[in-house]
Amino acid sequence: GSVGTAALPALSRAVARKDYKEERRTLRDTLGISLVLLSPMTVFCLLLNQSIIRLVFQRGNFTSGATRLMAMVLLYYSLSLLPFAFIRILSFHMFARHEGGVYARLALLLYALNVGFDLVYVAIFRWGAKGIPLGLLSSAVATCWLTYVRNLCGLRSVLDRTLGVFSSKVGFAALLCAIVVWVMRLEVPEHVASLGDFSYLWLLCGTGSLVFFVTLVWTRALPRAWWTILGKGVEGTDSSAIF
């Protein structure tokens, strides 16, 4: 949401000037920044879900059994981070293009699919608590696929080879991050206490983040101009320098 808010003025100016090249470039860069920010967060939520829930919630009447249930729900919700973020960024682009009607139809489609998948997974398949986050995942993936098929906002021209190469580098960095966190989770003792959980998460998430960003720098996925965009926002920055 914050990345989309920062990109909205630049997208709106590009649309007003009918500068389609700059519009596509800004949207591509916005998607790239969101991918970089969310990829390690997804890894941490998938691999460290138990520790995260225990640190934040497990006290008082919130027992270890409740922690296990919520950790499972967090794991399945984490799978929706990237596709749902894609829809959020695309919605900002629609507002920049003054396509409120398209956004309304897209939102109704997402909500309808979400409710439909929830009913299928919970009422028919009897998957219980995990059925609701899986419903969100299914509806978000289906919506993303339909936006590509219908080429909303000229999406196919944005999802080009340049973004594909960048995404592959981010995926490789996320894979290395996941391997490091998984190995450390096996080797580093976990202390079931608030301070112990905090130290454990700080160590594993900090090391994983370091591996992730070092890999991106090593693969030249993040030139210096990218850090400028993080500090100042997309507005007023030459977004062509990212890729």
mmCIF file of C-alpha atoms in Angstrom:
data_model
loop_
_atom_site.group_PDB
_atom_site.id
_atom_site.type_symbol
_atom_site.label_atom_id
_atom_site.label_comp_id
_atom_site.label_asym_id
_atom_site.label_seq_id
_atom_site.Cartn_x
_atom_site.Cartn_y
_atom_site.Cartn_z
ATOM 1 C CA GLY A 1 0.000 0.000 0.000
ATOM 2 C CA SER A 2 2.768 2.471 0.859
ATOM 3 C CA VAL A 3 4.659 1.707 -2.356
ATOM 4 C CA GLY A 4 1.479 2.154 -4.380
ATOM 5 C CA THR A 5 0.749 5.461 -2.649
ATOM 6 C CA ALA A 6 4.262 6.691 -3.464
ATOM 7 C CA ALA A 7 3.890 5.632 -7.093
ATOM 8 C CA LEU A 8 0.415 7.109 -7.632
ATOM 9 C CA PRO A 9 1.516 10.735 -8.365
ATOM 10 C CA ALA A 10 4.131 9.583 -10.895
ATOM 11 C CA LEU A 11 1.629 7.250 -12.549
ATOM 12 C CA SER A 12 -0.999 10.007 -12.678
ATOM 13 C CA ARG A 13 1.429 12.481 -14.269
ATOM 14 C CA ALA A 14 2.485 9.932 -16.879
ATOM 15 C CA VAL A 15 -1.175 9.210 -17.716
ATOM 16 C CA ALA A 16 -1.963 12.945 -17.918
ATOM 17 C CA ARG A 17 0.967 13.509 -20.308
ATOM 18 C CA LYS A 18 0.024 10.361 -22.252
ATOM 19 C CA ASP A 19 3.574 9.197 -21.740
ATOM 20 C CA TYR A 20 2.833 5.489 -22.053
ATOM 21 C CA LYS A 21 6.483 4.468 -21.896
ATOM 22 C CA GLU A 22 6.990 6.224 -18.562
ATOM 23 C CA GLU A 23 3.664 4.877 -17.280
ATOM 24 C CA ARG A 24 4.694 1.287 -18.010
ATOM 25 C CA ARG A 25 8.149 1.882 -16.585
ATOM 26 C CA THR A 26 6.806 3.315 -13.333
ATOM 27 C CA LEU A 27 4.331 0.468 -12.887
ATOM 28 C CA ARG A 28 7.069 -2.083 -13.604
ATOM 29 C CA ASP A 29 9.354 -0.464 -11.040
ATOM 30 C CA THR A 30 6.562 -0.338 -8.453
ATOM 31 C CA LEU A 31 5.892 -4.041 -8.912
ATOM 32 C CA GLY A 32 9.621 -4.722 -8.624
ATOM 33 C CA ILE A 33 9.986 -2.823 -5.351
ATOM 34 C CA SER A 34 6.954 -4.593 -3.884
ATOM 35 C CA LEU A 35 8.409 -7.951 -4.914
ATOM 36 C CA VAL A 36 11.706 -7.173 -3.174
ATOM 37 C CA LEU A 37 10.017 -6.016 0.027
ATOM 38 C CA LEU A 38 7.550 -8.914 0.271
ATOM 39 C CA SER A 39 9.696 -11.871 -0.801
ATOM 40 C CA PRO A 40 11.763 -12.155 2.419
ATOM 41 C CA MET A 41 8.680 -11.391 4.514
ATOM 42 C CA THR A 42 6.913 -14.321 2.858
ATOM 43 C CA VAL A 43 9.871 -16.593 3.615
ATOM 44 C CA PHE A 44 9.885 -15.568 7.284
ATOM 45 C CA CYS A 45 6.120 -16.019 7.709
ATOM 46 C CA LEU A 46 6.242 -19.462 6.100
ATOM 47 C CA LEU A 47 9.249 -20.804 8.016
ATOM 48 C CA LEU A 48 8.942 -18.946 11.329
ATOM 49 C CA ASN A 49 5.161 -18.761 11.674
ATOM 50 C CA GLN A 50 5.113 -20.605 15.002
ATOM 51 C CA SER A 51 7.660 -18.292 16.634
ATOM 52 C CA ILE A 52 5.975 -15.167 15.273
ATOM 53 C CA ILE A 53 2.538 -16.082 16.642
ATOM 54 C CA ARG A 54 3.985 -17.208 19.966
ATOM 55 C CA LEU A 55 5.902 -13.940 20.412
ATOM 56 C CA VAL A 56 2.946 -11.715 19.541
ATOM 57 C CA PHE A 57 -0.005 -13.592 21.066
ATOM 58 C CA GLN A 58 0.867 -16.465 23.419
ATOM 59 C CA ARG A 59 0.107 -15.101 26.880
ATOM 60 C CA GLY A 60 -2.851 -15.330 29.246
ATOM 61 C CA ASN A 61 -5.645 -17.498 27.837
ATOM 62 C CA PHE A 62 -3.921 -17.734 24.465
ATOM 63 C CA THR A 63 -2.493 -21.243 24.920
ATOM 64 C CA SER A 64 0.059 -23.228 22.943
ATOM 65 C CA GLY A 65 -2.827 -24.986 21.185
ATOM 66 C CA ALA A 66 -4.166 -21.632 19.977
ATOM 67 C CA THR A 67 -0.641 -20.735 18.853
ATOM 68 C CA ARG A 68 -0.420 -23.861 16.703
ATOM 69 C CA LEU A 69 -3.799 -23.120 15.115
ATOM 70 C CA MET A 70 -2.976 -19.466 14.399
ATOM 71 C CA ALA A 71 0.487 -20.400 13.108
ATOM 72 C CA MET A 72 -1.174 -22.696 10.570
ATOM 73 C CA VAL A 73 -3.547 -19.901 9.518
ATOM 74 C CA LEU A 74 -0.627 -17.459 9.196
ATOM 75 C CA LEU A 75 1.260 -19.941 7.023
ATOM 76 C CA TYR A 76 -1.616 -20.246 4.560
ATOM 77 C CA TYR A 77 -2.334 -16.500 4.559
ATOM 78 C CA SER A 78 1.338 -15.828 3.802
ATOM 79 C CA LEU A 79 0.950 -17.629 0.485
ATOM 80 C CA SER A 80 -1.377 -14.813 -0.627
ATOM 81 C CA LEU A 81 1.044 -11.961 0.090
ATOM 82 C CA LEU A 82 2.486 -11.638 -3.414
ATOM 83 C CA PRO A 83 -0.684 -12.103 -5.525
ATOM 84 C CA PHE A 84 -2.712 -9.842 -3.239
ATOM 85 C CA ALA A 85 0.015 -7.164 -3.357
ATOM 86 C CA PHE A 86 -0.051 -7.393 -7.159
ATOM 87 C CA ILE A 87 -3.777 -6.637 -7.127
ATOM 88 C CA ARG A 88 -3.245 -3.721 -4.731
ATOM 89 C CA ILE A 89 -0.582 -2.151 -6.958
ATOM 90 C CA LEU A 90 -2.761 -2.666 -10.031
ATOM 91 C CA SER A 91 -5.647 -0.894 -8.276
ATOM 92 C CA PHE A 92 -3.478 2.212 -7.807
ATOM 93 C CA HIS A 93 -2.691 2.098 -11.515
ATOM 94 C CA MET A 94 -6.397 1.930 -12.338
ATOM 95 C CA PHE A 95 -7.083 5.030 -10.236
ATOM 96 C CA ALA A 96 -4.229 6.844 -11.975
ATOM 97 C CA ARG A 97 -5.888 5.975 -15.307
ATOM 98 C CA HIS A 98 -9.332 7.074 -13.997
ATOM 99 C CA GLU A 99 -10.673 3.552 -14.526
ATOM 100 C CA GLY A 100 -12.867 3.407 -11.442
ATOM 101 C CA GLY A 101 -15.420 1.193 -13.154
ATOM 102 C CA VAL A 102 -12.781 -1.377 -14.045
ATOM 103 C CA TYR A 103 -11.531 -1.327 -10.455
ATOM 104 C CA ALA A 104 -15.071 -1.824 -9.105
ATOM 105 C CA ARG A 105 -15.617 -4.851 -11.349
ATOM 106 C CA LEU A 106 -12.225 -6.272 -10.412
ATOM 107 C CA ALA A 107 -12.944 -5.814 -6.690
ATOM 108 C CA LEU A 108 -16.375 -7.442 -7.013
ATOM 109 C CA LEU A 109 -14.805 -10.335 -8.888
ATOM 110 C CA LEU A 110 -12.167 -10.808 -6.188
ATOM 111 C CA TYR A 111 -14.724 -10.689 -3.370
ATOM 112 C CA ALA A 112 -17.140 -13.035 -5.166
ATOM 113 C CA LEU A 113 -14.395 -15.555 -5.899
ATOM 114 C CA ASN A 114 -13.174 -15.283 -2.317
ATOM 115 C CA VAL A 115 -16.607 -16.055 -0.871
ATOM 116 C CA GLY A 116 -17.132 -18.848 -3.395
ATOM 117 C CA PHE A 117 -13.811 -20.556 -2.649
ATOM 118 C CA ASP A 118 -14.403 -20.120 1.099
ATOM 119 C CA LEU A 119 -17.718 -21.952 0.820
ATOM 120 C CA VAL A 120 -16.178 -24.729 -1.269
ATOM 121 C CA TYR A 121 -13.184 -25.275 1.015
ATOM 122 C CA VAL A 122 -14.994 -24.894 4.350
ATOM 123 C CA ALA A 123 -18.524 -26.136 3.696
ATOM 124 C CA ILE A 124 -17.861 -28.811 1.064
ATOM 125 C CA PHE A 125 -14.275 -29.994 1.570
ATOM 126 C CA ARG A 126 -14.441 -29.456 5.362
ATOM 127 C CA TRP A 127 -10.896 -28.054 5.524
ATOM 128 C CA GLY A 128 -11.672 -26.003 8.630
ATOM 129 C CA ALA A 129 -9.664 -22.916 9.550
ATOM 130 C CA LYS A 130 -7.189 -23.259 6.685
ATOM 131 C CA GLY A 131 -10.022 -23.116 4.156
ATOM 132 C CA ILE A 132 -10.475 -19.337 4.519
ATOM 133 C CA PRO A 133 -6.854 -18.321 3.780
ATOM 134 C CA LEU A 134 -6.772 -20.884 0.972
ATOM 135 C CA GLY A 135 -9.918 -19.239 -0.381
ATOM 136 C CA LEU A 136 -8.100 -15.892 -0.442
ATOM 137 C CA LEU A 137 -5.114 -17.480 -2.189
ATOM 138 C CA SER A 138 -7.278 -19.128 -4.839
ATOM 139 C CA SER A 139 -9.323 -15.992 -5.509
ATOM 140 C CA ALA A 140 -6.211 -13.765 -5.664
ATOM 141 C CA VAL A 141 -4.407 -16.104 -8.081
ATOM 142 C CA ALA A 142 -7.516 -16.433 -10.265
ATOM 143 C CA THR A 143 -7.975 -12.643 -10.322
ATOM 144 C CA CYS A 144 -4.324 -12.071 -11.257
ATOM 145 C CA TRP A 145 -4.621 -14.603 -14.076
ATOM 146 C CA LEU A 146 -7.803 -12.978 -15.406
ATOM 147 C CA THR A 147 -6.243 -9.493 -15.327
ATOM 148 C CA TYR A 148 -3.395 -10.836 -17.461
ATOM 149 C CA VAL A 149 -5.700 -12.666 -19.868
ATOM 150 C CA ARG A 150 -7.888 -9.568 -20.275
ATOM 151 C CA ASN A 151 -4.771 -7.364 -20.454
ATOM 152 C CA LEU A 152 -6.204 -4.802 -18.043
ATOM 153 C CA CYS A 153 -4.306 -1.483 -18.097
ATOM 154 C CA GLY A 154 -1.995 -2.859 -20.797
ATOM 155 C CA LEU A 155 -0.577 -5.320 -18.284
ATOM 156 C CA ARG A 156 1.130 -7.571 -20.815
ATOM 157 C CA SER A 157 3.445 -4.777 -21.949
ATOM 158 C CA VAL A 158 4.553 -4.316 -18.309
ATOM 159 C CA LEU A 159 5.148 -7.997 -17.536
ATOM 160 C CA ASP A 160 7.955 -8.237 -20.064
ATOM 161 C CA ARG A 161 11.335 -9.985 -20.207
ATOM 162 C CA THR A 162 13.005 -7.235 -18.160
ATOM 163 C CA LEU A 163 10.662 -7.759 -15.231
ATOM 164 C CA GLY A 164 10.943 -11.513 -15.692
ATOM 165 C CA VAL A 165 14.739 -11.442 -15.348
ATOM 166 C CA PHE A 166 14.477 -9.188 -12.315
ATOM 167 C CA SER A 167 11.871 -11.475 -10.730
ATOM 168 C CA SER A 168 14.075 -14.521 -11.317
ATOM 169 C CA LYS A 169 16.924 -12.816 -9.450
ATOM 170 C CA VAL A 170 14.594 -11.965 -6.575
ATOM 171 C CA GLY A 171 13.319 -15.543 -6.551
ATOM 172 C CA PHE A 172 16.874 -16.882 -6.402
ATOM 173 C CA ALA A 173 17.685 -14.540 -3.504
ATOM 174 C CA ALA A 174 14.503 -15.617 -1.691
ATOM 175 C CA LEU A 175 15.433 -19.283 -2.199
ATOM 176 C CA LEU A 176 18.876 -18.741 -0.659
ATOM 177 C CA CYS A 177 17.250 -16.818 2.188
ATOM 178 C CA ALA A 178 14.836 -19.707 2.796
ATOM 179 C CA ILE A 179 17.665 -22.271 2.809
ATOM 180 C CA VAL A 180 19.686 -20.246 5.320
ATOM 181 C CA VAL A 181 16.677 -19.708 7.606
ATOM 182 C CA TRP A 182 15.720 -23.397 7.392
ATOM 183 C CA VAL A 183 19.244 -24.557 8.287
ATOM 184 C CA MET A 184 19.498 -22.048 11.137
ATOM 185 C CA ARG A 185 16.104 -23.153 12.434
ATOM 186 C CA LEU A 186 17.515 -26.673 12.773
ATOM 187 C CA GLU A 187 20.803 -25.590 14.343
ATOM 188 C CA VAL A 188 19.868 -22.640 16.585
ATOM 189 C CA PRO A 189 18.055 -23.627 19.812
ATOM 190 C CA GLU A 190 14.604 -22.053 20.197
ATOM 191 C CA HIS A 191 13.680 -20.644 23.612
ATOM 192 C CA VAL A 192 9.951 -20.652 24.389
ATOM 193 C CA ALA A 193 9.766 -17.237 26.065
ATOM 194 C CA SER A 194 9.064 -13.702 24.854
ATOM 195 C CA LEU A 195 12.668 -12.537 25.061
ATOM 196 C CA GLY A 196 13.920 -15.846 23.668
ATOM 197 C CA ASP A 197 11.473 -15.724 20.751
ATOM 198 C CA PHE A 198 12.437 -12.118 19.999
ATOM 199 C CA SER A 199 16.169 -12.931 19.984
ATOM 200 C CA TYR A 200 15.547 -16.060 17.900
ATOM 201 C CA LEU A 201 13.487 -14.177 15.304
ATOM 202 C CA TRP A 202 15.918 -11.245 15.274
ATOM 203 C CA LEU A 203 18.828 -13.598 14.551
ATOM 204 C CA LEU A 204 17.141 -15.696 11.877
ATOM 205 C CA CYS A 205 15.287 -12.851 10.145
ATOM 206 C CA GLY A 206 18.327 -10.589 10.291
ATOM 207 C CA THR A 207 20.605 -13.234 8.805
ATOM 208 C CA GLY A 208 18.036 -14.167 6.171
ATOM 209 C CA SER A 209 17.558 -10.515 5.183
ATOM 210 C CA LEU A 210 21.311 -10.031 4.909
ATOM 211 C CA VAL A 211 21.627 -13.071 2.641
ATOM 212 C CA PHE A 212 18.669 -11.888 0.555
ATOM 213 C CA PHE A 213 19.963 -8.372 -0.081
ATOM 214 C CA VAL A 214 23.593 -9.421 -0.526
ATOM 215 C CA THR A 215 22.421 -11.862 -3.195
ATOM 216 C CA LEU A 216 20.477 -9.103 -4.951
ATOM 217 C CA VAL A 217 23.533 -6.846 -4.930
ATOM 218 C CA TRP A 218 25.742 -9.719 -6.123
ATOM 219 C CA THR A 219 23.383 -10.454 -9.042
ATOM 220 C CA ARG A 220 23.225 -6.701 -9.795
ATOM 221 C CA ALA A 221 19.491 -6.657 -9.308
ATOM 222 C CA LEU A 222 19.680 -3.554 -7.070
ATOM 223 C CA PRO A 223 21.723 -0.679 -8.459
ATOM 224 C CA ARG A 224 22.317 2.381 -6.310
ATOM 225 C CA ALA A 225 19.358 4.259 -7.789
ATOM 226 C CA TRP A 226 17.001 1.712 -6.216
ATOM 227 C CA TRP A 227 17.971 2.852 -2.716
ATOM 228 C CA THR A 228 17.147 6.427 -3.730
ATOM 229 C CA ILE A 229 13.631 5.325 -4.641
ATOM 230 C CA LEU A 230 13.225 3.646 -1.262
ATOM 231 C CA GLY A 231 14.237 6.872 0.465
ATOM 232 C CA LYS A 232 12.330 9.367 -1.618
ATOM 233 C CA GLY A 233 9.517 7.343 -3.172
ATOM 234 C CA VAL A 234 8.872 6.822 -6.839
ATOM 235 C CA GLU A 235 7.696 10.413 -7.297
ATOM 236 C CA GLY A 236 10.317 12.617 -8.871
ATOM 237 C CA THR A 237 12.812 9.803 -9.453
ATOM 238 C CA ASP A 238 14.097 8.438 -12.736
ATOM 239 C CA SER A 239 12.490 5.016 -12.513
ATOM 240 C CA SER A 240 14.335 3.747 -15.591
ATOM 241 C CA ALA A 241 17.459 3.322 -13.454
ATOM 242 C CA ILE A 242 16.011 0.397 -11.502
ATOM 243 C CA PHE A 243 16.195 -2.249 -14.204
#
